[in-house]
Amino acid sequence: MFMRNGWVPDAPFSLHGTNIPECSSYVYLGREINMVNDLAPELGRRKRAAWGAYKSIEDVVKKTKNTRLRAHLFNTTVLPALTCASETWALRKQDENAVSVIERSIERLMLGMTRLTQVRAGIRSSTLRQQSRIRGAAVYAKLSKIRWARHVMSFKRPPLDESRHRLDSAERKARDRKTTDPMVRLLHEVP
């Protein structure tokens, strides 16, 4: 299968006489890739993964009343499933809202509340967040993006031409001595 962008003509693609089928999106390294760079299908996949992760801890969450343990379970199972590969997301406000809606629905279920009872009781989502003590998914996604950028920036890249950067010990010593006095600089030059 292959995927084409807008710059490629709409013509059949064949390899050794075999027609290769075209696709509009594919999953690569755990993320759904498409040519229009639409995050909605990926958020749908993340939503299913988050609910699957919650179903795996649902019995424990229902049995325990310890808020810290519930928050820890959410932060270590559901949140990574919801924000997997978020380092590469270009989050718009509507995408942040979609992630928050998914998170809030699971959060309400953890607290044993429905959306209807929340509205009838006049409880704000921020109040539920304080009660549940879970981390915000949109903030977590932004921080993971920053963490990833910091990680990439820390790579040590080899020089383009190592021969230019090799200095013998005398040149290195002369380079390390930083002075502005021209007479002192002449004393330290290598003959």
Short mmCIF file of C-alpha atoms in Angstrom, two decimals:
data_model
loop_
_atom_site.label_atom_id
_atom_site.label_comp_id
_atom_site.label_asym_id
_atom_site.label_seq_id
_atom_site.Cartn_x
_atom_site.Cartn_y
_atom_site.Cartn_z
CA MET A 1 0.00 0.00 0.00
CA PHE A 2 1.09 3.55 -0.59
CA MET A 3 -0.16 7.00 0.27
CA ARG A 4 0.08 9.97 -2.07
CA ASN A 5 0.13 13.70 -1.39
CA GLY A 6 -1.32 16.51 -3.49
CA TRP A 7 1.81 16.88 -5.61
CA VAL A 8 1.65 13.39 -7.11
CA PRO A 9 -0.56 12.85 -10.16
CA ASP A 10 -3.59 10.61 -9.75
CA ALA A 11 -2.28 7.65 -11.72
CA PRO A 12 -2.08 3.95 -10.87
CA PHE A 13 1.15 2.79 -9.25
CA SER A 14 2.56 -0.58 -10.23
CA LEU A 15 5.70 -2.48 -9.38
CA HIS A 16 6.84 -5.25 -11.75
CA GLY A 17 3.35 -5.32 -13.27
CA THR A 18 1.55 -5.59 -9.92
CA ASN A 19 -0.78 -2.73 -9.03
CA ILE A 20 -0.10 -1.34 -5.57
CA PRO A 21 -3.27 -0.24 -3.72
CA GLU A 22 -3.56 3.30 -2.38
CA CYS A 23 -4.51 4.19 1.20
CA SER A 24 -5.56 7.46 2.79
CA SER A 25 -3.92 6.81 6.17
CA TYR A 26 -1.79 4.24 7.98
CA VAL A 27 -0.48 3.53 11.47
CA TYR A 28 3.25 4.08 11.90
CA LEU A 29 5.02 3.71 15.26
CA GLY A 30 1.71 3.76 17.11
CA ARG A 31 0.36 6.90 15.45
CA GLU A 32 -2.12 7.23 12.61
CA ILE A 33 -0.60 9.21 9.76
CA ASN A 34 -2.64 10.90 7.02
CA MET A 35 -1.79 13.42 4.33
CA VAL A 36 -4.21 16.11 5.53
CA ASN A 37 -2.54 16.00 8.97
CA ASP A 38 -5.92 15.58 10.66
CA LEU A 39 -5.61 14.62 14.31
CA ALA A 40 -9.25 13.48 14.71
CA PRO A 41 -8.69 9.82 13.66
CA GLU A 42 -5.68 9.62 15.97
CA LEU A 43 -7.69 11.08 18.85
CA GLY A 44 -10.35 8.43 18.18
CA ARG A 45 -7.69 5.74 18.48
CA ARG A 46 -6.35 7.32 21.68
CA LYS A 47 -9.90 7.48 23.09
CA ARG A 48 -10.39 3.74 22.51
CA ALA A 49 -6.98 3.03 24.05
CA ALA A 50 -7.76 5.17 27.11
CA TRP A 51 -11.09 3.43 27.68
CA GLY A 52 -9.38 0.05 27.26
CA ALA A 53 -6.77 1.06 29.83
CA TYR A 54 -9.49 2.21 32.21
CA LYS A 55 -11.38 -1.08 31.80
CA SER A 56 -8.23 -2.91 32.94
CA ILE A 57 -8.18 -1.00 36.26
CA GLU A 58 -11.93 -0.47 36.68
CA ASP A 59 -12.41 -3.17 39.36
CA VAL A 60 -9.60 -1.79 41.52
CA VAL A 61 -10.83 1.79 41.12
CA LYS A 62 -14.37 0.83 42.15
CA LYS A 63 -13.20 -1.12 45.21
CA THR A 64 -10.81 1.48 46.59
CA LYS A 65 -11.82 4.75 48.22
CA ASN A 66 -8.22 6.02 48.40
CA THR A 67 -8.11 9.09 46.14
CA ARG A 68 -4.32 9.05 45.81
CA LEU A 69 -4.36 5.43 44.66
CA ARG A 70 -7.10 6.17 42.12
CA ALA A 71 -5.17 9.16 40.80
CA HIS A 72 -1.97 7.11 40.63
CA LEU A 73 -3.73 4.34 38.70
CA PHE A 74 -5.20 6.87 36.26
CA ASN A 75 -1.89 8.72 35.81
CA THR A 76 0.07 5.51 35.18
CA THR A 77 -2.37 3.61 32.95
CA VAL A 78 -5.04 5.79 31.34
CA LEU A 79 -3.04 8.99 30.85
CA PRO A 80 -0.16 7.33 28.92
CA ALA A 81 -2.68 5.47 26.75
CA LEU A 82 -4.54 8.71 26.04
CA THR A 83 -1.44 10.76 25.25
CA CYS A 84 0.72 8.12 23.54
CA ALA A 85 2.83 9.74 20.77
CA SER A 86 1.57 13.20 21.76
CA GLU A 87 5.11 14.53 21.29
CA THR A 88 4.33 14.82 17.59
CA TRP A 89 0.83 16.27 17.88
CA ALA A 90 0.17 19.80 16.71
CA LEU A 91 -2.58 20.44 19.25
CA ARG A 92 -5.18 23.02 18.35
CA LYS A 93 -7.71 24.32 20.87
CA GLN A 94 -10.39 21.97 19.56
CA ASP A 95 -7.99 19.01 19.89
CA GLU A 96 -7.12 20.03 23.45
CA ASN A 97 -10.84 20.22 24.16
CA ALA A 98 -11.40 16.74 22.69
CA VAL A 99 -8.64 15.28 24.88
CA SER A 100 -10.09 17.02 27.94
CA VAL A 101 -13.60 15.70 27.20
CA ILE A 102 -12.29 12.13 27.02
CA GLU A 103 -10.38 12.63 30.24
CA ARG A 104 -13.35 14.19 32.07
CA SER A 105 -15.69 11.37 31.09
CA ILE A 106 -13.31 8.77 32.55
CA GLU A 107 -12.76 10.98 35.58
CA ARG A 108 -16.52 11.19 36.26
CA LEU A 109 -16.81 7.42 36.00
CA MET A 110 -13.93 7.03 38.49
CA LEU A 111 -15.80 9.26 40.93
CA GLY A 112 -19.07 7.38 40.37
CA MET A 113 -20.85 10.30 38.74
CA THR A 114 -22.61 10.79 35.43
CA ARG A 115 -22.71 13.98 33.39
CA LEU A 116 -26.39 14.37 34.24
CA THR A 117 -25.84 14.15 38.00
CA GLN A 118 -22.92 16.55 37.71
CA VAL A 119 -25.07 19.12 35.91
CA ARG A 120 -28.02 18.67 38.28
CA ALA A 121 -25.79 19.09 41.31
CA GLY A 122 -24.13 22.14 39.74
CA ILE A 123 -20.63 20.72 40.17
CA ARG A 124 -17.96 22.23 37.92
CA SER A 125 -15.36 20.04 36.20
CA SER A 126 -12.60 21.93 38.02
CA THR A 127 -14.16 20.82 41.34
CA LEU A 128 -14.14 17.22 40.13
CA ARG A 129 -10.50 17.62 39.13
CA GLN A 130 -9.63 18.76 42.65
CA GLN A 131 -11.48 15.78 44.09
CA SER A 132 -9.91 13.22 41.78
CA ARG A 133 -6.35 14.69 41.87
CA ILE A 134 -5.51 13.41 38.40
CA ARG A 135 -3.17 15.16 35.98
CA GLY A 136 -4.60 17.11 33.06
CA ALA A 137 -4.15 15.26 29.76
CA ALA A 138 -3.79 18.38 27.60
CA VAL A 139 -1.12 19.79 29.92
CA TYR A 140 0.58 16.39 30.05
CA ALA A 141 0.65 16.27 26.23
CA LYS A 142 2.20 19.75 26.04
CA LEU A 143 4.81 18.86 28.65
CA SER A 144 5.70 15.63 26.84
CA LYS A 145 6.24 17.68 23.68
CA ILE A 146 8.58 20.01 25.58
CA ARG A 147 10.34 17.02 27.18
CA TRP A 148 10.85 15.46 23.75
CA ALA A 149 12.23 18.72 22.30
CA ARG A 150 14.66 19.01 25.21
CA HIS A 151 15.74 15.41 24.62
CA VAL A 152 16.35 16.00 20.91
CA MET A 153 18.28 19.20 21.60
CA SER A 154 20.59 17.36 24.00
CA PHE A 155 21.96 15.08 21.26
CA LYS A 156 25.64 15.61 20.56
CA ARG A 157 26.03 15.89 16.83
CA PRO A 158 29.34 14.90 15.24
CA PRO A 159 31.15 17.69 13.41
CA LEU A 160 30.71 17.82 9.65
CA ASP A 161 34.43 17.59 8.94
CA GLU A 162 36.40 16.07 11.80
CA SER A 163 39.77 16.97 10.26
CA ARG A 164 38.98 20.68 10.72
CA HIS A 165 38.21 20.16 14.38
CA ARG A 166 41.24 18.07 15.34
CA LEU A 167 43.81 20.13 17.13
CA ASP A 168 47.13 18.95 18.41
CA SER A 169 47.88 19.57 22.08
CA ALA A 170 49.93 22.76 21.48
CA GLU A 171 47.17 24.36 19.40
CA ARG A 172 44.59 23.35 21.98
CA LYS A 173 46.62 24.92 24.78
CA ALA A 174 47.03 28.11 22.75
CA ARG A 175 43.34 28.20 21.98
CA ASP A 176 42.40 27.70 25.63
CA ARG A 177 44.47 30.69 26.75
CA LYS A 178 42.17 33.57 26.18
CA THR A 179 43.83 36.97 26.36
CA THR A 180 43.40 40.33 24.72
CA ASP A 181 47.00 41.52 25.13
CA PRO A 182 48.73 41.00 21.75
CA MET A 183 52.19 40.62 23.37
CA VAL A 184 50.99 37.82 25.63
CA ARG A 185 49.26 36.18 22.69
CA LEU A 186 52.57 36.18 20.75
CA LEU A 187 54.29 34.46 23.66
CA HIS A 188 51.79 31.60 23.57
CA GLU A 189 51.77 31.03 19.82
CA VAL A 190 53.13 27.76 18.57
CA PRO A 191 56.27 28.27 16.41
#
